[in-house]
PDB file of C-alpha atoms in Angstrom:
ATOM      1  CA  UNK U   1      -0.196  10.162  -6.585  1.00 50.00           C
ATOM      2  CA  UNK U   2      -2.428   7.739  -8.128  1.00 57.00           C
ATOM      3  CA  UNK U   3      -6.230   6.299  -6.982  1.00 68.00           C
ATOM      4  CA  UNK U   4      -5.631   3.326  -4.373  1.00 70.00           C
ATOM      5  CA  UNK U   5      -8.013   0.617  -5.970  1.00 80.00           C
ATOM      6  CA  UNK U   6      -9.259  -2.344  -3.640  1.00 84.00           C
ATOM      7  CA  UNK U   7     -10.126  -6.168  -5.104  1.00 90.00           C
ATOM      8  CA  UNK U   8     -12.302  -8.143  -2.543  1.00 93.00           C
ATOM      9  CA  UNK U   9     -11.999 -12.832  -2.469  1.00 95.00           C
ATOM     10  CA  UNK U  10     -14.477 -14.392  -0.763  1.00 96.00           C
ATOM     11  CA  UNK U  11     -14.451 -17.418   0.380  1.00 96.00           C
ATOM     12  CA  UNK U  12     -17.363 -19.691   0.197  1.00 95.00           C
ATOM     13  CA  UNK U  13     -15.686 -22.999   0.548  1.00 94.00           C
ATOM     14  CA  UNK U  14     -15.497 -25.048   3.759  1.00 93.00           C
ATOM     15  CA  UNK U  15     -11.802 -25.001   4.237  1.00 93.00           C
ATOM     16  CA  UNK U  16      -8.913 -22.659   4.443  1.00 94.00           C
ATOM     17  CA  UNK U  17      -7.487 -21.255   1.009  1.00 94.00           C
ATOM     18  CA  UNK U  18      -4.786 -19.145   0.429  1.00 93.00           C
ATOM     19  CA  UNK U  19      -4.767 -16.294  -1.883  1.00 94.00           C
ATOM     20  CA  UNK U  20      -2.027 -13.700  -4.127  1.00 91.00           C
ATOM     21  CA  UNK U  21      -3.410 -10.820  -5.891  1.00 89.00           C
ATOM     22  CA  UNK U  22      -0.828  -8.773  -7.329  1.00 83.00           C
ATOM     23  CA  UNK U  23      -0.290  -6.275  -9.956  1.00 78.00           C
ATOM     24  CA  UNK U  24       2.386  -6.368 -12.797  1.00 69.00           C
ATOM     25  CA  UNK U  25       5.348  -4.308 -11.521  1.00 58.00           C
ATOM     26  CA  UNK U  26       8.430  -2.816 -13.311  1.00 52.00           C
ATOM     27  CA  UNK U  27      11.781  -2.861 -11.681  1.00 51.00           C
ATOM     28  CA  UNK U  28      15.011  -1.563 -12.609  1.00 50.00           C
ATOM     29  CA  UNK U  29      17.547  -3.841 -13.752  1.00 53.00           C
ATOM     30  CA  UNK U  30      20.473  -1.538 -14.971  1.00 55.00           C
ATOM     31  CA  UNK U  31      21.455   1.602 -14.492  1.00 55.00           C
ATOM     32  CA  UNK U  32      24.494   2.383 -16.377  1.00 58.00           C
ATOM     33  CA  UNK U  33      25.606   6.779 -16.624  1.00 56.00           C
ATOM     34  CA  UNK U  34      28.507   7.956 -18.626  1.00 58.00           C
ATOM     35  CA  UNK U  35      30.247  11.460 -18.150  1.00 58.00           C
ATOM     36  CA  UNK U  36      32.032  13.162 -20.559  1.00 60.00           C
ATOM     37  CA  UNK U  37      34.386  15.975 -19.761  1.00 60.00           C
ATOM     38  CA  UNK U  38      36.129  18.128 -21.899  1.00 61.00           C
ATOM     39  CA  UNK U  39      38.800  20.913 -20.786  1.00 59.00           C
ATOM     40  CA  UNK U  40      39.450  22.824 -24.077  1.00 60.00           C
ATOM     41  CA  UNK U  41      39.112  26.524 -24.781  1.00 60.00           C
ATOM     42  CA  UNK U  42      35.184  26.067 -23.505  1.00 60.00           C
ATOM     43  CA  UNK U  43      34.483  23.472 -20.543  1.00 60.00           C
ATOM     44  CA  UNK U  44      31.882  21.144 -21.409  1.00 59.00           C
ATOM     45  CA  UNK U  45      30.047  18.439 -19.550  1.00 56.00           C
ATOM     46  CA  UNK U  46      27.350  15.840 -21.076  1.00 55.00           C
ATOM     47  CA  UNK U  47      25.774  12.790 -19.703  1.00 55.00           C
ATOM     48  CA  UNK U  48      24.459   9.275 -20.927  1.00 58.00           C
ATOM     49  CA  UNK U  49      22.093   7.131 -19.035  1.00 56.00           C
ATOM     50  CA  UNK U  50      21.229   3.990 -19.918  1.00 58.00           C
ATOM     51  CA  UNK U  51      18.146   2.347 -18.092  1.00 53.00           C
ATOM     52  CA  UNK U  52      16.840  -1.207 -18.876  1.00 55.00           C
ATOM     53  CA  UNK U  53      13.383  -2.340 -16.637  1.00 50.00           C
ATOM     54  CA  UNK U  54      12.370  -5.603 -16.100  1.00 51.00           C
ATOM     55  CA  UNK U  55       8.895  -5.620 -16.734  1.00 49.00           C
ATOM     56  CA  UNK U  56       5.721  -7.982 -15.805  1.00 50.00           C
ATOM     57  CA  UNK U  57       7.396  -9.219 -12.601  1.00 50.00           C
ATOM     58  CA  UNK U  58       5.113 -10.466  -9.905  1.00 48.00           C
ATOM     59  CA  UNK U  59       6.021 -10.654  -6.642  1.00 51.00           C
ATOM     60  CA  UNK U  60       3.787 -10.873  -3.733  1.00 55.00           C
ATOM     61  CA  UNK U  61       2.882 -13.782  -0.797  1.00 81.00           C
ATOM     62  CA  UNK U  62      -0.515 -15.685  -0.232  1.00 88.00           C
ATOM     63  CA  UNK U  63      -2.968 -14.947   2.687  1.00 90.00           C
ATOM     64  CA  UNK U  64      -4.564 -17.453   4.423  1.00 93.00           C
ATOM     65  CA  UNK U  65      -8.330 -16.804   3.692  1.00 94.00           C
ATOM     66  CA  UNK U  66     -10.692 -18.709   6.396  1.00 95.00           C
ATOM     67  CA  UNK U  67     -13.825 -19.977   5.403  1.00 94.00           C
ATOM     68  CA  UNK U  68     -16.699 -17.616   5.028  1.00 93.00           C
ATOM     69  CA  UNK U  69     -14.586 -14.550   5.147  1.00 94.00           C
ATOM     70  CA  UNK U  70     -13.761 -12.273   2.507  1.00 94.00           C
ATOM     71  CA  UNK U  71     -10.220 -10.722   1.959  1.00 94.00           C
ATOM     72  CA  UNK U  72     -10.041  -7.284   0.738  1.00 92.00           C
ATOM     73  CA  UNK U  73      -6.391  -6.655  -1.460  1.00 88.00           C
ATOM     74  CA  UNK U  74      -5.626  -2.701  -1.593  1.00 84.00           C
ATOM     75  CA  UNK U  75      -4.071  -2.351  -5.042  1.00 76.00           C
ATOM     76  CA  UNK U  76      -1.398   0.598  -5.036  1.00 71.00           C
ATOM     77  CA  UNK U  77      -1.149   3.371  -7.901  1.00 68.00           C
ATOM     78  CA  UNK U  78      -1.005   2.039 -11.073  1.00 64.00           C
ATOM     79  CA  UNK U  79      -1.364   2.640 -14.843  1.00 66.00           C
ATOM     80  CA  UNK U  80      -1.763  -0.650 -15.049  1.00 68.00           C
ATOM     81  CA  UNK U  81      -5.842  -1.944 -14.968  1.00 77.00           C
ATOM     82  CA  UNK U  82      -5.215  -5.513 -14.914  1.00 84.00           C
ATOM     83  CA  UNK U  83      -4.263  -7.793 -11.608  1.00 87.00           C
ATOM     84  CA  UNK U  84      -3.342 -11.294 -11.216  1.00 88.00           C
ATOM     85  CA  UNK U  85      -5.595 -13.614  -8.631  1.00 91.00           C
ATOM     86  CA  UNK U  86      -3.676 -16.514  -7.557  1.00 91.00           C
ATOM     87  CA  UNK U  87      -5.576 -19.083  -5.144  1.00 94.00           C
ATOM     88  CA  UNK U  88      -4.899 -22.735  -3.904  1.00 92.00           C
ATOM     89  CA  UNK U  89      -6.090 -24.905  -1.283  1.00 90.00           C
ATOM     90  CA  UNK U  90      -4.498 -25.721   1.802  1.00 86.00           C
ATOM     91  CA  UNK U  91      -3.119 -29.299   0.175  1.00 87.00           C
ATOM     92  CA  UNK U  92      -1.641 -27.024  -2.308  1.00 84.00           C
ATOM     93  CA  UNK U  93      -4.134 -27.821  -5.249  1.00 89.00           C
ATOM     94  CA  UNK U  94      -4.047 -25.152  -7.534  1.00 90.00           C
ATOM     95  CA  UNK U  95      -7.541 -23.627  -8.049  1.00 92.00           C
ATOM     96  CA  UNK U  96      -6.401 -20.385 -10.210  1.00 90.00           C
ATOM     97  CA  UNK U  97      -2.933 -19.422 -11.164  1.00 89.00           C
ATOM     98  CA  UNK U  98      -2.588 -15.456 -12.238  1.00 86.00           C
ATOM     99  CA  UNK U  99      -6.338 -15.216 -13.468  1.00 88.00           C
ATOM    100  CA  UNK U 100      -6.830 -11.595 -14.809  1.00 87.00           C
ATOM    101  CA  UNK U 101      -9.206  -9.581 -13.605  1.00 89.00           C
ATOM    102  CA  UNK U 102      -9.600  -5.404 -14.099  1.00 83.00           C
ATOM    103  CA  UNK U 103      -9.210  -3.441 -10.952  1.00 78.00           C
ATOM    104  CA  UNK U 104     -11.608  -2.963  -8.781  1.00 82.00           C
ATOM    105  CA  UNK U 105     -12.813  -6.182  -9.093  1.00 86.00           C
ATOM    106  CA  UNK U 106     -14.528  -9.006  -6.536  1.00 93.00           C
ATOM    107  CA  UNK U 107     -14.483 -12.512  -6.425  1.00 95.00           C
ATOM    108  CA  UNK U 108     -16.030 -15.253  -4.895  1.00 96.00           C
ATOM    109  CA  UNK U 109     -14.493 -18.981  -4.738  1.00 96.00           C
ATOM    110  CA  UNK U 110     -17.046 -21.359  -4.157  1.00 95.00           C
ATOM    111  CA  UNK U 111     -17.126 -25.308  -2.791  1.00 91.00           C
ATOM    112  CA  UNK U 112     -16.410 -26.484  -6.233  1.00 92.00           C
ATOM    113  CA  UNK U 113     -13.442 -24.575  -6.373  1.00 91.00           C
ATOM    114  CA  UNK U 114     -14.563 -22.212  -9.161  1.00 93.00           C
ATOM    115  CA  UNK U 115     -14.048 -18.607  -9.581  1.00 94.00           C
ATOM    116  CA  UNK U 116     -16.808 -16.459 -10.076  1.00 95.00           C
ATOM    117  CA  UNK U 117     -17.122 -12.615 -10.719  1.00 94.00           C
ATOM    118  CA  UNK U 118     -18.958 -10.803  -7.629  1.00 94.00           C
ATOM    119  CA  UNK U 119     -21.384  -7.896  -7.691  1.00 89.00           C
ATOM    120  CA  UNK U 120     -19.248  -4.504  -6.288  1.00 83.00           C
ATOM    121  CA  UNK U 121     -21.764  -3.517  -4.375  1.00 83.00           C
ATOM    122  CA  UNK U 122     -22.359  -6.879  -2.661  1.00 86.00           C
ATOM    123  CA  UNK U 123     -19.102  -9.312  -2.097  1.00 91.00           C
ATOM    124  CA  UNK U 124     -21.353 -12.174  -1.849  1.00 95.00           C
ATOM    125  CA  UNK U 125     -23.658 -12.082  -4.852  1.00 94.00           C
ATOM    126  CA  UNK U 126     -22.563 -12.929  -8.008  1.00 93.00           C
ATOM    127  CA  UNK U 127     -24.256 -11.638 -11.508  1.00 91.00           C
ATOM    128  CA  UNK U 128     -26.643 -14.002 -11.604  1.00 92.00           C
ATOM    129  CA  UNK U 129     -28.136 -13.103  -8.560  1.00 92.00           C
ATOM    130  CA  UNK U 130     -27.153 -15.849  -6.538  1.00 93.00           C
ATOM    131  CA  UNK U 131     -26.110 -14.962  -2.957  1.00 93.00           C
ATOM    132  CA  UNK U 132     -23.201 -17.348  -1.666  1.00 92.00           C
ATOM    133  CA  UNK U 133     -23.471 -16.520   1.648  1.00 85.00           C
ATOM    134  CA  UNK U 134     -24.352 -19.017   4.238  1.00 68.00           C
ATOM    135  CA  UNK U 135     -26.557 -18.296   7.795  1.00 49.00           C
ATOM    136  CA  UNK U 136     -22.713 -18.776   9.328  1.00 54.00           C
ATOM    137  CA  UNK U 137     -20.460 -15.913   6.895  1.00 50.00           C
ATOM    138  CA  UNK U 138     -18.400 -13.586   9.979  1.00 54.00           C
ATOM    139  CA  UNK U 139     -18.925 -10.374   9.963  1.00 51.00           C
ATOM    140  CA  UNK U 140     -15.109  -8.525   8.757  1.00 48.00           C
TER     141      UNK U 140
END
């Protein structure tokens, strides 16, 4: 079994937002498996299997995120290193579609509706320093 990486959104806006994060996935698309058979002097069996993935598929459904709360996303085992953040407003205006972002990674959306990398050690602080925490942020 792999490590079970975590990616934290904040939310520093004033309204509701909702929010995807998602890895890239492969599923199986076909399976096909041919048998061959053969009764002569010596019995012999062999096998084909044919396997065809569908890869980068995204699937996953948006969380409502309340204002000043954070959402932390558990990321399952992986190879992959990469996920996809996916936030809009609650009038459905797109603020990022699929942004990339390495495991492991926090984010804070702020009242502009920007993006910005968070510290890990500190959900609120981005690396400039700047805290984007108001008196009011609940407690998760």
């Amino acid at each position: 079994m792999g490590i079970i990486t975590s990616t934290v959104v904040a939310n520093a806006t004033d309204k509701d937002i909702y929010v995807k994060v998602d890895i890239e996935r492969s599923y199986l698309k076909t399976f096909n498996l041919t048998k061959n058979v053969s009764a002569s002097v010596g019995t012999s069996v062999s096998s084909d299997a044919e396997l065809a993935w569908d890869w980068n598929k995204i699937e996953a459904g948006y969380c409502k995120l309340v204002p000043k709360m954070h959402l932390k996303f558990y990321i399952g085992p992986s190879r992959k290193r990469i996920v996809y953040i996916s936030v809009m407003r609650c009038d459905g205006k797109v603020i990022t579609d699929s942004i990339s972002k390495k495991k492991n990674h926090n984010v804070i959306i702020l009242k502009d509706n920007q993006l910005v990398d968070a510290k890990k050690d500190s959900i609120w602080v981005d690396f400039s320093g700047k805290d984007h925490r108001t008196t009011d942020v609940r407690k998760v």
